[in-house]
PDB file of C-alpha atoms in Angstrom:
ATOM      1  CA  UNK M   1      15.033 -22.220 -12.724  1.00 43.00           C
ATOM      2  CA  UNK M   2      13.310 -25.076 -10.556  1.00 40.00           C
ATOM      3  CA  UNK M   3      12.321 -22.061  -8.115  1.00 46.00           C
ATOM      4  CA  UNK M   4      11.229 -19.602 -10.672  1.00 40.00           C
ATOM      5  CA  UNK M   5       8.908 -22.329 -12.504  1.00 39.00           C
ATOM      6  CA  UNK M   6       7.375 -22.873  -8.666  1.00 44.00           C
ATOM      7  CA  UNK M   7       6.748 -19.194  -8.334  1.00 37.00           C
ATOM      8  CA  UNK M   8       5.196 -18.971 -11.762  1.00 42.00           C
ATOM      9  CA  UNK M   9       2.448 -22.381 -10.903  1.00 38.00           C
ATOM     10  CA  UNK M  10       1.867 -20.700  -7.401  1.00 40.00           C
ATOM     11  CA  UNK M  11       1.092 -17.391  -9.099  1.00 40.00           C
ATOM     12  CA  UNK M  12      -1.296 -19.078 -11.347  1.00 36.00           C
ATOM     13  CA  UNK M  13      -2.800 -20.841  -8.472  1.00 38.00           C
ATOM     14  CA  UNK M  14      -3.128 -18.424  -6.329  1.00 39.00           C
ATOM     15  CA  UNK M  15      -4.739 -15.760  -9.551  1.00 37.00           C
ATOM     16  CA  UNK M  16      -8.079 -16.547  -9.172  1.00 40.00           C
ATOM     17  CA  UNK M  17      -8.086 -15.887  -5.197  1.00 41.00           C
ATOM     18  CA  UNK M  18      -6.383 -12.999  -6.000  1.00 39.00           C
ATOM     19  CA  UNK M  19      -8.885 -11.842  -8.622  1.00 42.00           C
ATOM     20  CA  UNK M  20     -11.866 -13.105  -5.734  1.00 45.00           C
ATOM     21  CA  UNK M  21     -10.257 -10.269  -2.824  1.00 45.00           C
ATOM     22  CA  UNK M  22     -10.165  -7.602  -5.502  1.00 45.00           C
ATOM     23  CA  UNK M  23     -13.568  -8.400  -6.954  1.00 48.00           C
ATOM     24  CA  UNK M  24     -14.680  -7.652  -3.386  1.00 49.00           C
ATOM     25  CA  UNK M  25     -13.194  -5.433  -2.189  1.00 47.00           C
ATOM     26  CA  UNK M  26     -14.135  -3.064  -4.894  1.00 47.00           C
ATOM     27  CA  UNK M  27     -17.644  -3.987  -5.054  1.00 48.00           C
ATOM     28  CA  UNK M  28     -17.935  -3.609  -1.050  1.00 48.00           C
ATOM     29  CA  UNK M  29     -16.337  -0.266  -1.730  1.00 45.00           C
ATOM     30  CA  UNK M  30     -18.520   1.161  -4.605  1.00 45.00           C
ATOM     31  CA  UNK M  31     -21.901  -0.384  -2.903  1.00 46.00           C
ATOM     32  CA  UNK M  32     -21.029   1.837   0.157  1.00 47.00           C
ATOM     33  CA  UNK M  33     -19.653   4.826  -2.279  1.00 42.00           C
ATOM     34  CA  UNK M  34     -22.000   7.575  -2.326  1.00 40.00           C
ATOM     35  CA  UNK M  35     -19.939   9.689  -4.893  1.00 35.00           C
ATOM     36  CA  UNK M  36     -20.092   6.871  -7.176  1.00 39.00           C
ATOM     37  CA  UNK M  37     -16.389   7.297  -8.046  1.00 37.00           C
ATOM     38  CA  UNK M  38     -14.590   3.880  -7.180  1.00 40.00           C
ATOM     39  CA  UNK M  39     -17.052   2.862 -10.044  1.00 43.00           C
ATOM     40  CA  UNK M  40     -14.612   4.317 -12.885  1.00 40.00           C
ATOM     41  CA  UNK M  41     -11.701   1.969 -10.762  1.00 42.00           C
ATOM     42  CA  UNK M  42     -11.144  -1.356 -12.919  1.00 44.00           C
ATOM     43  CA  UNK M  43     -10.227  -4.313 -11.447  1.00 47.00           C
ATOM     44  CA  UNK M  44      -8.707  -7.876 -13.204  1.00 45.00           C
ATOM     45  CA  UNK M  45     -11.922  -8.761 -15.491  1.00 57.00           C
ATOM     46  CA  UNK M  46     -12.295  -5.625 -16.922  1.00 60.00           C
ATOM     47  CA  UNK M  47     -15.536  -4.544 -14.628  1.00 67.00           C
ATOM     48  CA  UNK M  48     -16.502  -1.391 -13.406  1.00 63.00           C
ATOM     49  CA  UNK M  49     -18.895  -1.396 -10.402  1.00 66.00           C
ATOM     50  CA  UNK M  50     -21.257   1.190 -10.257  1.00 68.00           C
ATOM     51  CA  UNK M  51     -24.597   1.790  -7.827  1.00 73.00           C
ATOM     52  CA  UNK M  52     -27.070   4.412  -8.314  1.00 83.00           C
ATOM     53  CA  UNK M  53     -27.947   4.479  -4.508  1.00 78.00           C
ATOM     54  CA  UNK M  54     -25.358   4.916  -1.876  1.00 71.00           C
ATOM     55  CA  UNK M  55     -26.084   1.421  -0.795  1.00 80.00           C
ATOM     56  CA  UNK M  56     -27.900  -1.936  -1.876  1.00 89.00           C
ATOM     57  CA  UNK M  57     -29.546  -4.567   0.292  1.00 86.00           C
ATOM     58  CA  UNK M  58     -28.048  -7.955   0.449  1.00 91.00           C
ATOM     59  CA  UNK M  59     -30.611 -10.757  -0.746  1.00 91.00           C
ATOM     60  CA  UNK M  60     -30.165 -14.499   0.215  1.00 92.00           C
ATOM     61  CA  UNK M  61     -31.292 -17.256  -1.067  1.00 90.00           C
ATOM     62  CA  UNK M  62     -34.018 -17.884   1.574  1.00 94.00           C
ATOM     63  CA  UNK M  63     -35.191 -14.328   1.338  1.00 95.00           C
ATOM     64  CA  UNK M  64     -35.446 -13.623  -2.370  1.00 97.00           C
ATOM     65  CA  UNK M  65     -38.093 -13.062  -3.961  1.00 98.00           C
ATOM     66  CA  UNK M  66     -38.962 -12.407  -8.229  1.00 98.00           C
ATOM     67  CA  UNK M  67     -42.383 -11.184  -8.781  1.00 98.00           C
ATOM     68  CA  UNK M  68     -44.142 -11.382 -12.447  1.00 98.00           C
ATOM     69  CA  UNK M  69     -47.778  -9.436 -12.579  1.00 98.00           C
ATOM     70  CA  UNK M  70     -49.141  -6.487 -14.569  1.00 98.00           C
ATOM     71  CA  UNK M  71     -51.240  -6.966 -18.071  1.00 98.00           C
ATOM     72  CA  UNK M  72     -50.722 -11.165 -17.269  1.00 98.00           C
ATOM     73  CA  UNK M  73     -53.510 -13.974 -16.262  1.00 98.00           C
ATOM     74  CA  UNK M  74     -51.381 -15.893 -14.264  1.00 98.00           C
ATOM     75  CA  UNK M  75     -48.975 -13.609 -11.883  1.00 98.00           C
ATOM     76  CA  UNK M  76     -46.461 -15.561 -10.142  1.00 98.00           C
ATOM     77  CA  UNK M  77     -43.584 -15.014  -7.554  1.00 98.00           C
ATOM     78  CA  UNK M  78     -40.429 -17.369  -7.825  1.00 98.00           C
ATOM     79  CA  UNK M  79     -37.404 -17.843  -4.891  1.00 98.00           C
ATOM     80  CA  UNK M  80     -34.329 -18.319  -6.053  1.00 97.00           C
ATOM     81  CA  UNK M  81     -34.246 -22.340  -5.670  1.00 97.00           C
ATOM     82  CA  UNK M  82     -37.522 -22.335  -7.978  1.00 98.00           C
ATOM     83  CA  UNK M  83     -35.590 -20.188 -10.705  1.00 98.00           C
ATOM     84  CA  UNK M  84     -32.230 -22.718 -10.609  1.00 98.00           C
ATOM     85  CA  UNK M  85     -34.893 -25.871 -11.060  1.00 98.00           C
ATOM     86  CA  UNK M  86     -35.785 -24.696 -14.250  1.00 98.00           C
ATOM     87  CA  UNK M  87     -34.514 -25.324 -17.163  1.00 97.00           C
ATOM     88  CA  UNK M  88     -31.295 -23.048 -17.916  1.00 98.00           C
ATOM     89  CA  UNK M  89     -29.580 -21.449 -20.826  1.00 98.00           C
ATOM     90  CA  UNK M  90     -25.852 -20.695 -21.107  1.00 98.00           C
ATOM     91  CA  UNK M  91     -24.562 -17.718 -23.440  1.00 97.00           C
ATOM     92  CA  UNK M  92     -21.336 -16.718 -24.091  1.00 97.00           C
ATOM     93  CA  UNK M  93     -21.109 -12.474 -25.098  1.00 96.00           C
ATOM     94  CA  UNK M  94     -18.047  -9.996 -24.806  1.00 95.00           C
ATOM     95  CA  UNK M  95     -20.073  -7.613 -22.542  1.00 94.00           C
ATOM     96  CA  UNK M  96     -20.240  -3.859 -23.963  1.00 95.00           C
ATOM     97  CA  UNK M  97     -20.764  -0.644 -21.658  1.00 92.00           C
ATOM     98  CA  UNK M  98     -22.134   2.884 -23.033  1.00 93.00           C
ATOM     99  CA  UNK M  99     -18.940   4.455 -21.492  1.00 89.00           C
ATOM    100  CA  UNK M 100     -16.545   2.393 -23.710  1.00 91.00           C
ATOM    101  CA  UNK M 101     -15.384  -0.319 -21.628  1.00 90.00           C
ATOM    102  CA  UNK M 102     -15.633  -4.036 -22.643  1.00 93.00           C
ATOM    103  CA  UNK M 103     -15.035  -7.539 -21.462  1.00 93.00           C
ATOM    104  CA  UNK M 104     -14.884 -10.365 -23.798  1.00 94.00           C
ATOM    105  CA  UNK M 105     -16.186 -13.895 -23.847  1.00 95.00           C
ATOM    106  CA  UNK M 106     -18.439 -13.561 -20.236  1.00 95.00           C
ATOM    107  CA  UNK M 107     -20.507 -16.608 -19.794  1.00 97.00           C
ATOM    108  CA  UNK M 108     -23.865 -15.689 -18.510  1.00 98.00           C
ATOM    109  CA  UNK M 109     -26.430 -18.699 -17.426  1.00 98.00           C
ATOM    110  CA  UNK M 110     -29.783 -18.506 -16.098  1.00 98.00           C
ATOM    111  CA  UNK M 111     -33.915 -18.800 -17.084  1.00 98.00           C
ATOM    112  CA  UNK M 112     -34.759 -17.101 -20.205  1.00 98.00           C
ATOM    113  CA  UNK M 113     -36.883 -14.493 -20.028  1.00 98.00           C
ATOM    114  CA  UNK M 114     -39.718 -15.559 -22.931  1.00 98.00           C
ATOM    115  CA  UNK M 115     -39.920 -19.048 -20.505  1.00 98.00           C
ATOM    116  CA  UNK M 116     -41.330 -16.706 -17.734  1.00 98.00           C
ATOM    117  CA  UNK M 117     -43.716 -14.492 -19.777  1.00 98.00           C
ATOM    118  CA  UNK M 118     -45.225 -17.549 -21.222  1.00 98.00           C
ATOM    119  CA  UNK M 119     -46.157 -19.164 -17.865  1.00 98.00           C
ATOM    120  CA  UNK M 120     -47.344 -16.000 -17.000  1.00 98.00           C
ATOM    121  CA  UNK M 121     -49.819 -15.650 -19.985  1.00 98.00           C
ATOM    122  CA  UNK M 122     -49.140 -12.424 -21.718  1.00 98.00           C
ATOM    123  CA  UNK M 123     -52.776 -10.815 -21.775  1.00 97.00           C
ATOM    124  CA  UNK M 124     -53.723  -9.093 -25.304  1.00 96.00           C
ATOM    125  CA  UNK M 125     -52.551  -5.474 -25.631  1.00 96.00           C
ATOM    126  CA  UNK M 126     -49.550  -6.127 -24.204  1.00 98.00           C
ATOM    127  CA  UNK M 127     -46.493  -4.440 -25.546  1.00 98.00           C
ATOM    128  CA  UNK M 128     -43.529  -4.414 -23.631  1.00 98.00           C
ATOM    129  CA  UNK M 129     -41.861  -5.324 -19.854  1.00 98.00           C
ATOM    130  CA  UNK M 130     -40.817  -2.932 -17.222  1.00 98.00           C
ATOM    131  CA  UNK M 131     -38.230  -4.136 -14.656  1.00 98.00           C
ATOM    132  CA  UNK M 132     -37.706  -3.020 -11.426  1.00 97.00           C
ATOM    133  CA  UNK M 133     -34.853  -3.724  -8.771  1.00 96.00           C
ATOM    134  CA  UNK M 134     -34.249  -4.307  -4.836  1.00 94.00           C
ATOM    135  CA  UNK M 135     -31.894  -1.463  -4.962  1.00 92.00           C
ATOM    136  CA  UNK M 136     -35.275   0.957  -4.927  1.00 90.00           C
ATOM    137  CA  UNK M 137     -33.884   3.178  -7.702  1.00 91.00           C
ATOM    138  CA  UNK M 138     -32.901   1.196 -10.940  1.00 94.00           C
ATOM    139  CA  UNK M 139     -35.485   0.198 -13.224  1.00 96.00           C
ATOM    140  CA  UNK M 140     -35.381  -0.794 -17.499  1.00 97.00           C
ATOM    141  CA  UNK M 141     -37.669  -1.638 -19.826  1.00 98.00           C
ATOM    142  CA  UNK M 142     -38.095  -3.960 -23.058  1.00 98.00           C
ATOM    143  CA  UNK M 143     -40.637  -4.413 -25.861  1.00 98.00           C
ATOM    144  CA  UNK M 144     -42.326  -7.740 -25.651  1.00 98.00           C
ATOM    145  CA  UNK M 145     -40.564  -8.558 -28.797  1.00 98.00           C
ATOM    146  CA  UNK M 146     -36.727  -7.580 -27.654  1.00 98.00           C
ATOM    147  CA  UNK M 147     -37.840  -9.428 -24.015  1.00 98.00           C
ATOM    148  CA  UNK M 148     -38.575 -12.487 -26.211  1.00 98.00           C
ATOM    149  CA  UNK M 149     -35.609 -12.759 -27.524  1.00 98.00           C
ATOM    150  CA  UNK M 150     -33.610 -16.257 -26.992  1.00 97.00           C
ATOM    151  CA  UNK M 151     -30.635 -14.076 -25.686  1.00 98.00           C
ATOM    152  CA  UNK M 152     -32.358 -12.210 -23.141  1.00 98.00           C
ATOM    153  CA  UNK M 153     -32.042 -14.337 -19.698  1.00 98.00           C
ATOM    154  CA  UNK M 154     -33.153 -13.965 -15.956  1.00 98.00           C
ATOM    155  CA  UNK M 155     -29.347 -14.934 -14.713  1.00 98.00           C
ATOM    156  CA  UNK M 156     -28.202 -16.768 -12.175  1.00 98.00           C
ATOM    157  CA  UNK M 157     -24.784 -17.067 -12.681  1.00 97.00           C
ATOM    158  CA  UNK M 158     -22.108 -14.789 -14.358  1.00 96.00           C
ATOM    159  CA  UNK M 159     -18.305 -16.334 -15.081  1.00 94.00           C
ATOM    160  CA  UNK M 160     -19.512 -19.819 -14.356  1.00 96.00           C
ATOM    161  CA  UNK M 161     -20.192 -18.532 -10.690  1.00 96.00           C
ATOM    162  CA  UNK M 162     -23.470 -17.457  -8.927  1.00 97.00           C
ATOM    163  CA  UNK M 163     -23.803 -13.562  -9.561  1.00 95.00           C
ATOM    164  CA  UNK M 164     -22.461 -12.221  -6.794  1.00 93.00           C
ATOM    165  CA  UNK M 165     -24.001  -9.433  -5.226  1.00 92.00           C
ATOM    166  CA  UNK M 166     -21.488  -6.784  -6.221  1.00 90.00           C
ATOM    167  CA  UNK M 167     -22.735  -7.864 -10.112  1.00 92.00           C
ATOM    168  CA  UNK M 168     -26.238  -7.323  -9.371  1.00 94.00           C
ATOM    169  CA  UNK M 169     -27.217 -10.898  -7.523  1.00 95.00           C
ATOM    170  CA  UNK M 170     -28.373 -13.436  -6.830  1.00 97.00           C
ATOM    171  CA  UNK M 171     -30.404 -12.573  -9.692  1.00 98.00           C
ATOM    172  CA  UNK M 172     -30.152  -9.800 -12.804  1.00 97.00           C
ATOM    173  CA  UNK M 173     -30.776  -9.370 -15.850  1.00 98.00           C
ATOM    174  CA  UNK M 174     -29.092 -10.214 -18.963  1.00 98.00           C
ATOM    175  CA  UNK M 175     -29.996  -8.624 -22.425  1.00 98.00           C
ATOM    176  CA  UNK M 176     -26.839  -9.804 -24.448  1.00 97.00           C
ATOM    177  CA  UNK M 177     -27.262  -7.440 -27.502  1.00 97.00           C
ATOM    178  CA  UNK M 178     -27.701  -4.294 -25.835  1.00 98.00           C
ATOM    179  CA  UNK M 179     -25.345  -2.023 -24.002  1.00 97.00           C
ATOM    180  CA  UNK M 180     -25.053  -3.325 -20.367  1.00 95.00           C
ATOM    181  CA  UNK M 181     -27.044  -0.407 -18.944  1.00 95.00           C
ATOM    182  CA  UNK M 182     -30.090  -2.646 -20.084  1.00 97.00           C
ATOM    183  CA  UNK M 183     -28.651  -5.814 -18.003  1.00 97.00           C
ATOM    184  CA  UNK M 184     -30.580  -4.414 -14.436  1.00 96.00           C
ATOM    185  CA  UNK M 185     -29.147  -5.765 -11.484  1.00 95.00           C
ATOM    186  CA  UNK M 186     -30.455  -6.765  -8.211  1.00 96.00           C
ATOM    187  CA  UNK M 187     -33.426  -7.994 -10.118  1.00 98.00           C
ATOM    188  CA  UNK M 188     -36.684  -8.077  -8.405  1.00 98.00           C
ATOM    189  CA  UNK M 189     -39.847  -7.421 -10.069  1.00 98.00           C
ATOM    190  CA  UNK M 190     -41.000  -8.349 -13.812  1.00 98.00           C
ATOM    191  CA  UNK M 191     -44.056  -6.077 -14.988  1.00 98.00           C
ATOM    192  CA  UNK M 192     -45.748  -6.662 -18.606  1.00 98.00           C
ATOM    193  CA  UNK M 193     -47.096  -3.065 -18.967  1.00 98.00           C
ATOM    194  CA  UNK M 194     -48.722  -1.903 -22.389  1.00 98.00           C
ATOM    195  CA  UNK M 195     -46.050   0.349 -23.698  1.00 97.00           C
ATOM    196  CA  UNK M 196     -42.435   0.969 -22.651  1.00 97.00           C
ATOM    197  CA  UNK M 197     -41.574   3.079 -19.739  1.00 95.00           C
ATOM    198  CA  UNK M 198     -38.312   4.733 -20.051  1.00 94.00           C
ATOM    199  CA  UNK M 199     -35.496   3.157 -17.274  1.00 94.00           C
ATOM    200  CA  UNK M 200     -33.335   4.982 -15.299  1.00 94.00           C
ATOM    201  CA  UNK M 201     -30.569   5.947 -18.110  1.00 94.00           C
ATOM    202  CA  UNK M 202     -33.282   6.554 -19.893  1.00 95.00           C
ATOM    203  CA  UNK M 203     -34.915   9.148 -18.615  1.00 95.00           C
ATOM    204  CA  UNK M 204     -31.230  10.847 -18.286  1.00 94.00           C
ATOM    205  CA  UNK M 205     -30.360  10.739 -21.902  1.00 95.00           C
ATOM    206  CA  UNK M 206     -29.616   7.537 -23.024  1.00 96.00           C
ATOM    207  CA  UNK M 207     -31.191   5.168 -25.760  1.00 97.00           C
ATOM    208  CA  UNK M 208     -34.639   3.281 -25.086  1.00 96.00           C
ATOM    209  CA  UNK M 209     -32.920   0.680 -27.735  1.00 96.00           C
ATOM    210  CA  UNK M 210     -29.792   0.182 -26.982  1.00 97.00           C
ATOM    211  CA  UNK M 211     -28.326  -1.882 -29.421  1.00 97.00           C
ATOM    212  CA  UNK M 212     -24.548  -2.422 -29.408  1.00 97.00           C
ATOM    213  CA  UNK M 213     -23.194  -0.508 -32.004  1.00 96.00           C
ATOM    214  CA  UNK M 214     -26.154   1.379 -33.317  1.00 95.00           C
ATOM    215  CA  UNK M 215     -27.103   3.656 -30.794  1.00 96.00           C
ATOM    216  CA  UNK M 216     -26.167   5.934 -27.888  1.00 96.00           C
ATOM    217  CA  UNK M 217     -23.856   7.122 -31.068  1.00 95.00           C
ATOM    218  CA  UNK M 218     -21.890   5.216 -30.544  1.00 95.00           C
ATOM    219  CA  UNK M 219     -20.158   2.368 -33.330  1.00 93.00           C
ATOM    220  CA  UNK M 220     -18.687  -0.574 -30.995  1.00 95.00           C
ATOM    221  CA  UNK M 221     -18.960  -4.071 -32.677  1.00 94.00           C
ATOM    222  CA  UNK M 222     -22.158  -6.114 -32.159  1.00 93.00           C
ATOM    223  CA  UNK M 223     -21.965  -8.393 -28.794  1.00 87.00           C
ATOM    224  CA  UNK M 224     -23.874 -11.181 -30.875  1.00 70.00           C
TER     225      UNK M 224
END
């Protein structure tokens, strides 16, 4: 009994580092997967990993870089040190995918986005954000009202932990209503335009709003 109560604390213990190897091995996997298939592959939190480029850069923290410009007064650029020094916001959302999967409870953290826009000073006849993304392909869009939303954050950390760059780090995006196709990762530029530009799903198909549970036809309970 005494040995099968050790096993059971050592397998506890040793979970997490478990859950660590697989988290990267499958994101190292489907980053280099052209076919895009080890993306349907689940691993312990429930996460698919998915790319739409055969590859994605690695960013560090020295050599990050988030740009805000377009229809603003005062463009800006922030590293990734600047963006943890200010002040951050911690949300807690079951995360929701178009394709049916879901995780529950995942703690995102980061900058919100509305704290950005305002130092940037939205210019009049502004009317929405584009978003673009160091991978060179992915790019999503909000209305200025949706990107103002208290739940929509510049993140910096995902499960408690730095987003990793198999989640779309060091930095992504994090729109907790919506269906995670409007979360962009490998976040890198921030661009108030005057009318939304369809994103990448977009333009194949999917919904410009994307609200969890009322579109894409789909009926999966609200995230928040």
């Amino acid at each position: 009994m005494l040995g099968m109560l050790g096993l059971g604390v050592a397998g506890v213990a040793s979970a997490r580092y478990v859950q660590g190897g697989l988290e990267s091995f499958l994101g190292a996997a489907a980053d280099k997967d052209p076919t895009g298939l080890t993306g349907l592959l689940p691993n312990g939190g429930g996460f698919r990993y998915y790319s739409v480029t055969s590859s994605v850069p690695d960013r560090s923290a020295a050599d990050y870089r988030l740009t805000v410009d377009g229809l603003v007064t005062r463009p800006a650029t922030y590293t990734l040190d600047t963006l943890r020094a200010m002040p951050q916001t911690r949300l807690v959302r079951d995360v929701q995918c178009v394709t049916g999967w879901r995780v529950p409870g995942t703690p995102f953290a980061g900058v919100q986005l509305s704290r950005l826009l305002d130092a940037a000073g939205v210019r009049p006849g502004a009317g929405a954000v584009r978003f673009t993304c160091f991978d060179g392909a992915y790019s999503e869009s909000l209305t200025l009202e949706q990107a103002r939303r208290d739940d929509v954050l510049i993140a910096l950390s995902m499960q408690d932990k730095p987003v990793s760059h198999a989640h779309g780090g060091p930095v992504r995006l994090y729109v907790a209503p919506m269906y995670f196709y409007k979360s962009a990762k490998w976040l890198s530029g921030i661009t108030v335009t005057e009318k939304v530009e369809r994103g990448y799903w977009e333009e194949r198909g999917y919904d410009t709003d994307a609200w969890v549970g009322r579109s894409n036809g789909r009926e999966d309970t609200p995230t928040s």
